[in-house]
Tab-separated table of C-alpha atoms in Angstrom:
chain	number	residue	atom	x	y	z
A	656	MET	CA	-6.354	35.946	-88.541
A	657	THR	CA	-10.036	36.249	-89.487
A	658	ARG	CA	-11.125	39.696	-90.579
A	659	ASP	CA	-14.375	41.198	-89.330
A	660	ARG	CA	-16.087	42.169	-92.590
A	661	SER	CA	-17.953	44.981	-90.851
A	662	ILE	CA	-14.626	46.785	-90.379
A	663	PRO	CA	-13.238	48.618	-93.450
A	664	ARG	CA	-10.070	47.085	-94.863
A	665	LEU	CA	-6.864	48.626	-93.678
A	666	ARG	CA	-5.204	50.858	-96.293
A	667	VAL	CA	-1.415	50.783	-96.191
A	668	LEU	CA	0.966	52.858	-98.292
A	669	GLN	CA	4.475	51.406	-98.398
A	670	SER	CA	7.465	53.732	-98.809
A	671	PHE	CA	8.964	51.794	-101.738
A	672	ARG	CA	8.032	52.226	-105.368
A	673	GLU	CA	6.498	49.607	-107.627
A	674	PRO	CA	8.987	46.725	-107.549
A	675	ARG	CA	11.559	46.200	-110.287
A	676	THR	CA	13.967	43.327	-110.819
A	677	THR	CA	16.476	45.071	-108.543
A	678	THR	CA	14.036	45.659	-105.661
A	679	ASN	CA	14.879	44.011	-102.357
A	680	PRO	CA	12.832	40.762	-102.248
A	681	TYR	CA	12.051	41.448	-98.581
A	682	LEU	CA	9.891	44.398	-99.641
A	683	VAL	CA	8.144	42.524	-102.444
A	684	GLN	CA	7.358	39.573	-100.202
A	685	LEU	CA	6.016	41.903	-97.516
A	686	ARG	CA	3.691	43.587	-99.988
A	687	ASP	CA	2.416	40.268	-101.322
A	688	ALA	CA	1.998	38.694	-97.880
A	689	LEU	CA	-0.025	41.692	-96.664
A	690	ALA	CA	-2.412	41.590	-99.639
A	691	PRO	CA	-4.928	39.161	-98.055
A	692	HIS	CA	-5.184	41.351	-94.968
A	693	ALA	CA	-5.030	44.929	-96.251
A	694	ASP	CA	-5.161	47.128	-99.324
A	695	VAL	CA	-1.483	47.770	-99.989
A	696	ALA	CA	-0.162	50.425	-102.367
A	697	THR	CA	3.397	51.249	-103.349
A	698	PHE	CA	4.836	54.731	-103.129
A	699	ARG	CA	4.044	57.593	-105.464
A	700	TRP	CA	4.222	61.227	-104.522
A	701	SER	CA	0.615	61.717	-105.644
A	702	ARG	CA	-0.585	58.843	-103.463
A	703	ALA	CA	1.409	60.021	-100.479
A	704	LEU	CA	0.307	63.665	-100.760
A	705	ALA	CA	-3.310	63.241	-101.854
A	706	GLY	CA	-4.274	59.564	-101.734
A	707	ARG	CA	-6.346	57.749	-99.131
A	708	TYR	CA	-4.499	55.563	-96.663
A	709	ASP	CA	-4.496	54.768	-92.972
A	710	VAL	CA	-0.841	53.841	-92.542
A	711	LEU	CA	2.321	55.070	-94.209
A	712	HIS	CA	4.933	52.377	-93.628
A	713	VAL	CA	8.444	53.793	-93.993
A	714	HIS	CA	11.450	51.500	-94.283
A	715	TRP	CA	14.520	53.591	-95.149
A	716	PRO	CA	13.723	57.342	-95.306
A	717	GLU	CA	17.028	58.007	-97.053
A	718	VAL	CA	15.956	55.804	-99.967
A	719	VAL	CA	12.769	57.826	-100.457
A	720	VAL	CA	14.699	61.065	-100.954
A	721	ASP	CA	17.873	59.759	-102.594
A	722	ARG	CA	18.352	61.450	-105.967
A	723	GLY	CA	21.187	61.890	-108.415
A	724	THR	CA	21.498	65.663	-108.198
A	725	ARG	CA	21.507	68.163	-105.366
A	726	VAL	CA	18.451	70.025	-106.684
A	727	ARG	CA	16.391	66.862	-107.044
A	728	ARG	CA	17.467	65.661	-103.593
A	729	TRP	CA	16.375	68.885	-101.938
A	730	GLY	CA	13.093	68.765	-103.865
A	731	ALA	CA	12.408	65.204	-102.787
A	732	THR	CA	13.340	66.085	-99.221
A	733	ALA	CA	10.843	68.951	-99.132
A	734	LEU	CA	8.087	66.765	-100.562
A	735	PHE	CA	8.825	63.978	-98.118
A	736	ALA	CA	8.644	66.416	-95.207
A	737	LEU	CA	5.094	67.257	-96.329
A	738	VAL	CA	4.293	63.560	-96.712
A	739	VAL	CA	5.493	62.876	-93.166
A	740	LEU	CA	3.291	65.676	-91.815
A	741	ARG	CA	0.233	64.412	-93.697
A	742	ALA	CA	0.854	60.778	-92.759
A	743	SER	CA	0.949	61.647	-89.051
A	744	THR	CA	-2.274	63.693	-88.956
A	745	GLY	CA	-5.916	63.383	-89.974
A	746	GLY	CA	-6.481	59.935	-88.496
A	747	ARG	CA	-3.437	58.491	-90.241
A	748	VAL	CA	-0.277	57.112	-88.665
A	749	LEU	CA	3.334	56.788	-89.740
A	750	VAL	CA	4.895	53.392	-88.959
A	751	ARG	CA	8.595	52.871	-89.404
A	752	THR	CA	10.610	49.667	-89.540
A	753	VAL	CA	13.900	50.099	-87.694
A	754	HIS	CA	16.155	48.060	-89.953
A	755	ASN	CA	19.410	49.438	-88.529
A	756	VAL	CA	20.495	51.001	-85.264
A	757	ALA	CA	22.186	53.851	-87.178
A	758	PRO	CA	22.795	54.747	-90.845
A	759	HIS	CA	25.594	52.718	-92.388
A	760	GLU	CA	26.964	55.735	-94.214
A	761	ARG	CA	26.933	59.392	-93.259
A	762	PRO	CA	23.795	60.886	-94.827
A	763	HIS	CA	23.540	64.150	-96.701
A	764	ARG	CA	22.490	66.960	-94.342
A	765	ALA	CA	19.076	67.305	-96.013
A	766	THR	CA	18.518	63.579	-95.680
A	767	ALA	CA	19.587	63.661	-92.038
A	768	ALA	CA	17.192	66.536	-91.335
A	769	VAL	CA	14.156	64.877	-92.906
A	770	THR	CA	15.009	61.596	-91.189
A	771	ARG	CA	14.950	63.377	-87.820
A	772	TRP	CA	11.592	64.890	-88.766
A	773	CYS	CA	10.338	61.441	-89.743
A	774	ASP	CA	11.508	60.054	-86.408
A	775	ARG	CA	9.667	62.766	-84.465
A	776	ARG	CA	6.417	62.104	-86.328
A	777	THR	CA	6.608	58.302	-86.222
A	778	GLY	CA	3.689	56.876	-84.258
A	779	TRP	CA	4.827	53.268	-84.092
A	780	ARG	CA	7.989	51.303	-84.779
A	781	VAL	CA	8.471	47.794	-86.086
A	782	ARG	CA	11.742	46.190	-85.072
A	783	LEU	CA	13.103	42.976	-86.529
A	784	ASN	CA	14.433	41.714	-83.216
A	785	ASP	CA	13.832	42.486	-79.557
A	786	ARG	CA	17.323	43.925	-79.100
A	787	THR	CA	16.801	46.912	-81.395
A	788	PRO	CA	16.613	50.060	-79.235
A	789	VAL	CA	13.523	52.225	-79.756
A	790	PRO	CA	12.515	55.508	-78.082
A	791	ASP	CA	9.275	54.083	-76.641
A	792	PRO	CA	8.993	50.283	-76.329
A	793	ALA	CA	5.276	50.650	-75.561
A	794	ARG	CA	4.804	51.942	-79.109
A	795	ALA	CA	6.775	49.235	-80.876
A	796	SER	CA	6.253	45.710	-82.146
A	797	THR	CA	8.780	43.020	-82.953
A	798	VAL	CA	8.164	41.255	-86.257
A	799	PRO	CA	11.020	39.017	-87.461
A	800	HIS	CA	12.559	39.415	-90.912
A	801	GLY	CA	10.894	36.920	-93.230
A	802	ASP	CA	12.784	34.209	-95.062
A	803	TYR	CA	13.508	33.794	-98.782
A	804	THR	CA	12.678	30.099	-99.095
A	805	ALA	CA	9.629	30.482	-101.329
A	806	TRP	CA	11.177	33.360	-103.287
A	807	PHE	CA	14.046	31.192	-104.554
A	808	ALA	CA	12.224	27.860	-104.608
A	809	THR	CA	11.975	27.637	-108.401
A	810	TYR	CA	15.719	27.980	-109.042
A	811	PRO	CA	18.035	24.953	-109.084
A	812	ARG	CA	20.585	24.680	-106.311
A	813	ALA	CA	24.222	23.939	-107.073
A	814	THR	CA	26.402	21.390	-105.320
A	815	ALA	CA	28.692	22.953	-102.738
A	816	VAL	CA	32.322	23.188	-103.860
A	817	ARG	CA	34.832	22.229	-101.194
A	818	GLY	CA	36.722	25.325	-100.041
A	819	ARG	CA	34.413	27.767	-101.847
A	820	LEU	CA	33.511	30.876	-99.870
A	821	ALA	CA	30.970	33.424	-101.075
A	822	THR	CA	29.721	36.825	-100.069
A	823	VAL	CA	26.698	38.310	-101.829
A	824	GLY	CA	24.574	41.424	-101.874
A	825	LEU	CA	25.121	45.130	-102.376
A	826	VAL	CA	28.789	45.898	-101.689
A	827	ARG	CA	29.010	48.812	-99.262
A	828	PRO	CA	31.904	50.070	-97.137
A	829	TYR	CA	30.561	48.818	-93.808
A	830	LYS	CA	30.342	45.257	-95.122
A	831	GLY	CA	34.109	44.800	-95.037
A	832	VAL	CA	34.417	42.947	-98.340
A	833	GLU	CA	38.018	44.128	-98.724
A	834	ASP	CA	38.787	42.512	-95.343
A	835	LEU	CA	37.430	39.181	-96.554
A	836	VAL	CA	39.363	39.405	-99.824
A	837	ALA	CA	42.569	40.148	-97.918
A	838	ALA	CA	41.945	37.251	-95.519
A	839	VAL	CA	41.455	34.787	-98.379
A	840	ARG	CA	44.588	36.019	-100.137
A	841	ALA	CA	46.536	35.552	-96.906
A	842	THR	CA	45.651	31.855	-96.627
A	843	PRO	CA	48.267	29.355	-97.856
A	844	ALA	CA	47.906	28.333	-101.470
A	845	ASP	CA	47.482	24.698	-100.436
A	846	ALA	CA	44.592	25.535	-98.070
A	847	GLY	CA	42.243	25.147	-101.010
A	848	LEU	CA	40.089	28.204	-100.350
A	849	ASP	CA	38.640	30.464	-103.020
A	850	LEU	CA	36.146	33.309	-102.899
A	851	VAL	CA	33.259	34.617	-104.973
A	852	VAL	CA	32.063	38.196	-104.443
A	853	ALA	CA	28.717	38.679	-106.184
A	854	GLY	CA	26.781	41.916	-105.914
A	855	ARG	CA	26.650	45.456	-107.208
A	856	ALA	CA	29.122	47.896	-105.713
A	857	ALA	CA	27.411	50.903	-104.157
A	858	THR	CA	29.818	53.362	-105.832
A	859	PRO	CA	32.650	53.216	-108.351
A	860	ALA	CA	35.075	53.985	-105.519
A	861	VAL	CA	33.872	50.945	-103.580
A	862	ALA	CA	34.303	48.780	-106.669
A	863	ASP	CA	37.823	50.109	-107.204
A	864	GLY	CA	38.720	49.326	-103.593
A	865	VAL	CA	37.542	45.737	-103.862
A	866	ARG	CA	39.357	45.220	-107.160
A	867	ALA	CA	42.554	46.633	-105.687
A	868	ALA	CA	42.237	44.281	-102.707
A	869	ALA	CA	41.759	41.288	-105.015
A	870	GLY	CA	44.625	42.151	-107.332
A	871	ASP	CA	45.306	39.363	-109.798
A	872	ASP	CA	44.817	36.524	-107.309
A	873	PRO	CA	43.071	33.679	-109.188
A	874	ARG	CA	41.444	32.536	-105.959
A	875	VAL	CA	39.196	35.614	-105.914
A	876	ARG	CA	36.408	36.033	-108.472
A	877	LEU	CA	34.552	39.350	-108.536
A	878	ASP	CA	31.166	40.007	-110.111
A	879	LEU	CA	30.460	43.582	-108.994
A	880	ARG	CA	27.120	44.075	-110.699
A	881	HIS	CA	23.533	43.276	-109.907
A	882	VAL	CA	23.115	39.522	-110.256
A	883	ASP	CA	19.726	38.055	-111.047
A	884	ASP	CA	18.002	35.567	-108.791
A	885	GLU	CA	19.066	32.494	-110.726
A	886	GLN	CA	22.739	33.426	-110.572
A	887	LEU	CA	22.424	34.466	-106.934
A	888	VAL	CA	21.100	31.027	-106.019
A	889	ALA	CA	23.886	29.378	-108.009
A	890	GLU	CA	26.609	31.443	-106.313
A	891	VAL	CA	25.287	30.936	-102.795
A	892	THR	CA	24.600	27.224	-103.091
A	893	SER	CA	27.966	26.500	-104.724
A	894	ALA	CA	29.647	27.825	-101.569
A	895	GLU	CA	30.692	25.644	-98.680
A	896	LEU	CA	30.327	28.683	-96.426
A	897	VAL	CA	28.785	32.140	-96.918
A	898	VAL	CA	30.909	34.772	-95.205
A	899	LEU	CA	29.523	38.170	-94.199
A	900	PRO	CA	32.532	40.115	-92.912
A	901	TYR	CA	30.548	43.135	-91.752
A	902	ARG	CA	32.325	45.726	-89.681
A	903	ALA	CA	29.000	46.498	-87.996
A	904	MET	CA	26.053	44.122	-88.031
A	905	HIS	CA	22.632	44.266	-86.441
A	906	ASN	CA	20.166	42.694	-88.883
A	907	SER	CA	21.180	40.935	-92.077
A	908	GLY	CA	18.953	39.978	-94.963
A	909	ALA	CA	21.963	38.350	-96.624
A	910	ALA	CA	22.356	35.958	-93.694
A	911	LEU	CA	18.721	34.920	-93.978
A	912	LEU	CA	19.112	34.584	-97.736
A	913	ALA	CA	21.972	32.105	-97.276
A	914	LEU	CA	20.095	30.193	-94.584
A	915	SER	CA	16.998	30.065	-96.781
A	916	LEU	CA	19.145	28.353	-99.406
A	917	GLY	CA	20.522	25.854	-96.911
A	918	ARG	CA	24.011	27.281	-96.559
A	919	PRO	CA	25.770	28.035	-93.261
A	920	VAL	CA	27.006	31.560	-92.620
A	921	LEU	CA	30.011	33.073	-90.864
A	922	VAL	CA	29.167	36.426	-89.276
A	923	PRO	CA	30.599	38.767	-86.618
A	924	ASP	CA	29.511	37.815	-83.122
A	925	GLY	CA	26.973	39.766	-81.091
A	926	ASP	CA	23.744	39.392	-79.139
A	927	VAL	CA	21.490	39.473	-82.213
A	928	VAL	CA	23.647	36.905	-83.974
A	929	ALA	CA	23.645	34.684	-80.885
A	930	ASP	CA	19.847	34.832	-80.855
A	931	LEU	CA	19.745	33.881	-84.545
A	932	ALA	CA	22.057	30.925	-83.923
A	933	ALA	CA	19.864	29.713	-81.071
A	934	GLU	CA	16.791	30.055	-83.279
A	935	VAL	CA	17.953	28.318	-86.464
A	936	GLY	CA	20.618	26.005	-85.038
A	937	PRO	CA	24.177	26.900	-83.954
A	938	ALA	CA	25.817	24.791	-86.656
A	939	TRP	CA	24.204	27.057	-89.263
A	940	VAL	CA	25.419	30.346	-87.793
A	941	ARG	CA	29.149	30.431	-87.139
A	942	ARG	CA	30.542	33.467	-85.344
A	943	PHE	CA	33.854	35.267	-85.232
A	944	THR	CA	35.217	38.210	-83.299
A	945	PRO	CA	36.534	40.870	-85.715
A	946	PRO	CA	38.907	41.388	-87.356
A	947	LEU	CA	38.435	38.673	-89.941
A	948	THR	CA	41.790	37.046	-90.705
A	949	ALA	CA	43.151	34.103	-92.634
A	950	ASP	CA	43.445	32.145	-89.373
A	951	VAL	CA	39.770	32.765	-88.616
A	952	LEU	CA	38.747	31.483	-92.044
A	953	LEU	CA	40.897	28.369	-91.785
A	954	ARG	CA	39.645	27.620	-88.290
A	955	GLU	CA	35.978	28.093	-89.155
A	956	VAL	CA	36.123	26.030	-92.340
A	957	ALA	CA	37.790	23.196	-90.408
A	958	ALA	CA	35.194	23.451	-87.628
A	959	LEU	CA	32.376	23.431	-90.187
A	960	ARG	CA	33.700	20.244	-91.741
A	961	ALA	CA	33.987	18.625	-88.313
A	962	ASP	CA	30.436	19.627	-87.340
A	963	ALA	CA	28.505	20.160	-90.545
A	964	PRO	CA	24.819	21.056	-90.154
A	965	THR	CA	22.258	18.562	-91.399
A	966	GLY	CA	18.793	19.018	-92.789
A	967	GLU	CA	17.665	22.625	-93.073
A	968	PRO	CA	17.899	25.575	-90.668
A	969	ASP	CA	14.804	26.197	-88.550
A	970	LEU	CA	13.123	29.194	-90.162
A	971	ARG	CA	9.578	28.567	-88.939
A	972	ALA	CA	9.432	31.924	-87.154
A	973	ARG	CA	10.289	33.632	-90.461
A	974	ARG	CA	7.341	32.404	-92.521
A	975	TRP	CA	5.613	35.192	-94.341
A	976	ASP	CA	2.076	34.426	-93.209
A	977	ALA	CA	3.187	35.052	-89.624
A	978	VAL	CA	5.237	38.092	-90.665
A	979	ALA	CA	2.227	39.628	-92.414
A	980	LYS	CA	-0.060	39.069	-89.431
A	981	GLY	CA	2.541	40.618	-87.158
A	982	HIS	CA	2.604	43.719	-89.324
A	983	VAL	CA	-1.184	43.987	-89.388
A	984	ARG	CA	-1.289	43.834	-85.588
A	985	ALA	CA	1.354	46.560	-85.479
A	986	TYR	CA	-0.606	48.744	-87.908
A	987	GLU	CA	-3.814	48.318	-85.901
A	988	ALA	CA	-2.068	49.121	-82.626
A	989	ALA	CA	-0.471	52.179	-84.212
A	990	LEU	CA	-3.791	53.479	-85.491
A	991	ALA	CA	-5.497	52.884	-82.169
A	992	ALA	CA	-2.747	54.776	-80.330
A	993	ALA	CA	-2.711	57.651	-82.831
A	994	ARG	CA	-6.477	58.065	-82.908
A	995	GLY	CA	-6.679	57.781	-79.125
A	996	ALA	CA	-4.078	60.533	-78.805
A	997	ALA	CA	-5.999	62.676	-81.309
A	998	ARG	CA	-9.251	62.297	-79.327
A	999	GLY	CA	-7.367	63.256	-76.188
A	1000	GLY	CA	-5.933	66.351	-77.832
A	1001	GLY	CA	-2.379	65.060	-77.936
A	1002	ARG	CA	-0.031	63.921	-80.678
A	1003	PRO	CA	1.386	60.398	-80.855
């Protein structure tokens, strides 16, 4: 994409704060990949309420307003409502990535209210696959989730351990980690399977539930804290199979993380998953129909050994240069639609 230097650079404000070590690498890679094409800033209330930008790109509205106390949550919610209004007027446009079909957990009522407000004022949507429903497909773009190949390239990969299963990432109720733990514990001792669970638990109650499911079984190792990138690579690549036992799955960064590290995944079946398997190679994406049981694990591990993938999964469509250009096209289309509506006296 060659930029016409007579056109001012696009100014994009992302809805996430300046990255920390715990920030989702997807967001950091998006910011960095967009840098050659646009002026990209991370979120601050002052920037959002008084700064200059053309596009406010919102990922998860609930994350913007999530706070530790009720008073702070309501305060953040009120501020974000003003941000949404400003971002959708005055020649600006609000673009939202639809990461999930619905929230994974029931939101606080203030969060739900401001999310509905955000939805009403959104001028354009970015979806990660063509199957994500959106209110107006004419005002939406599909830009695939980028890979993690370059992000983890500097870390050494481990040798896969026969029978080792792993699940990684933030442990949340919808991810069904307790189901996976129970399935592993139900396999015969001589099956040779063991499990590593690596990732911070969303709440103490979630952590307690996973620990109770694991009991004192030596085949299950839990590391319920944030793991750094080096350890994450070691845990994933030491696994023969990465298992994501989600109770509801639409998009999955964890699946792409495993594939980026050259490890096959076992995930619940569905149209989006079938598309991913066709894209990267069916031997890399193994599918099951919930519930996840010991029999499913034994069958899939045996099938993997009989038809092990070779080489690397095909992630060409997930390269970040293409992802960045897709986002820029979406931003430009969103601005054109919003400014056209403003000239016509309407609202996007």
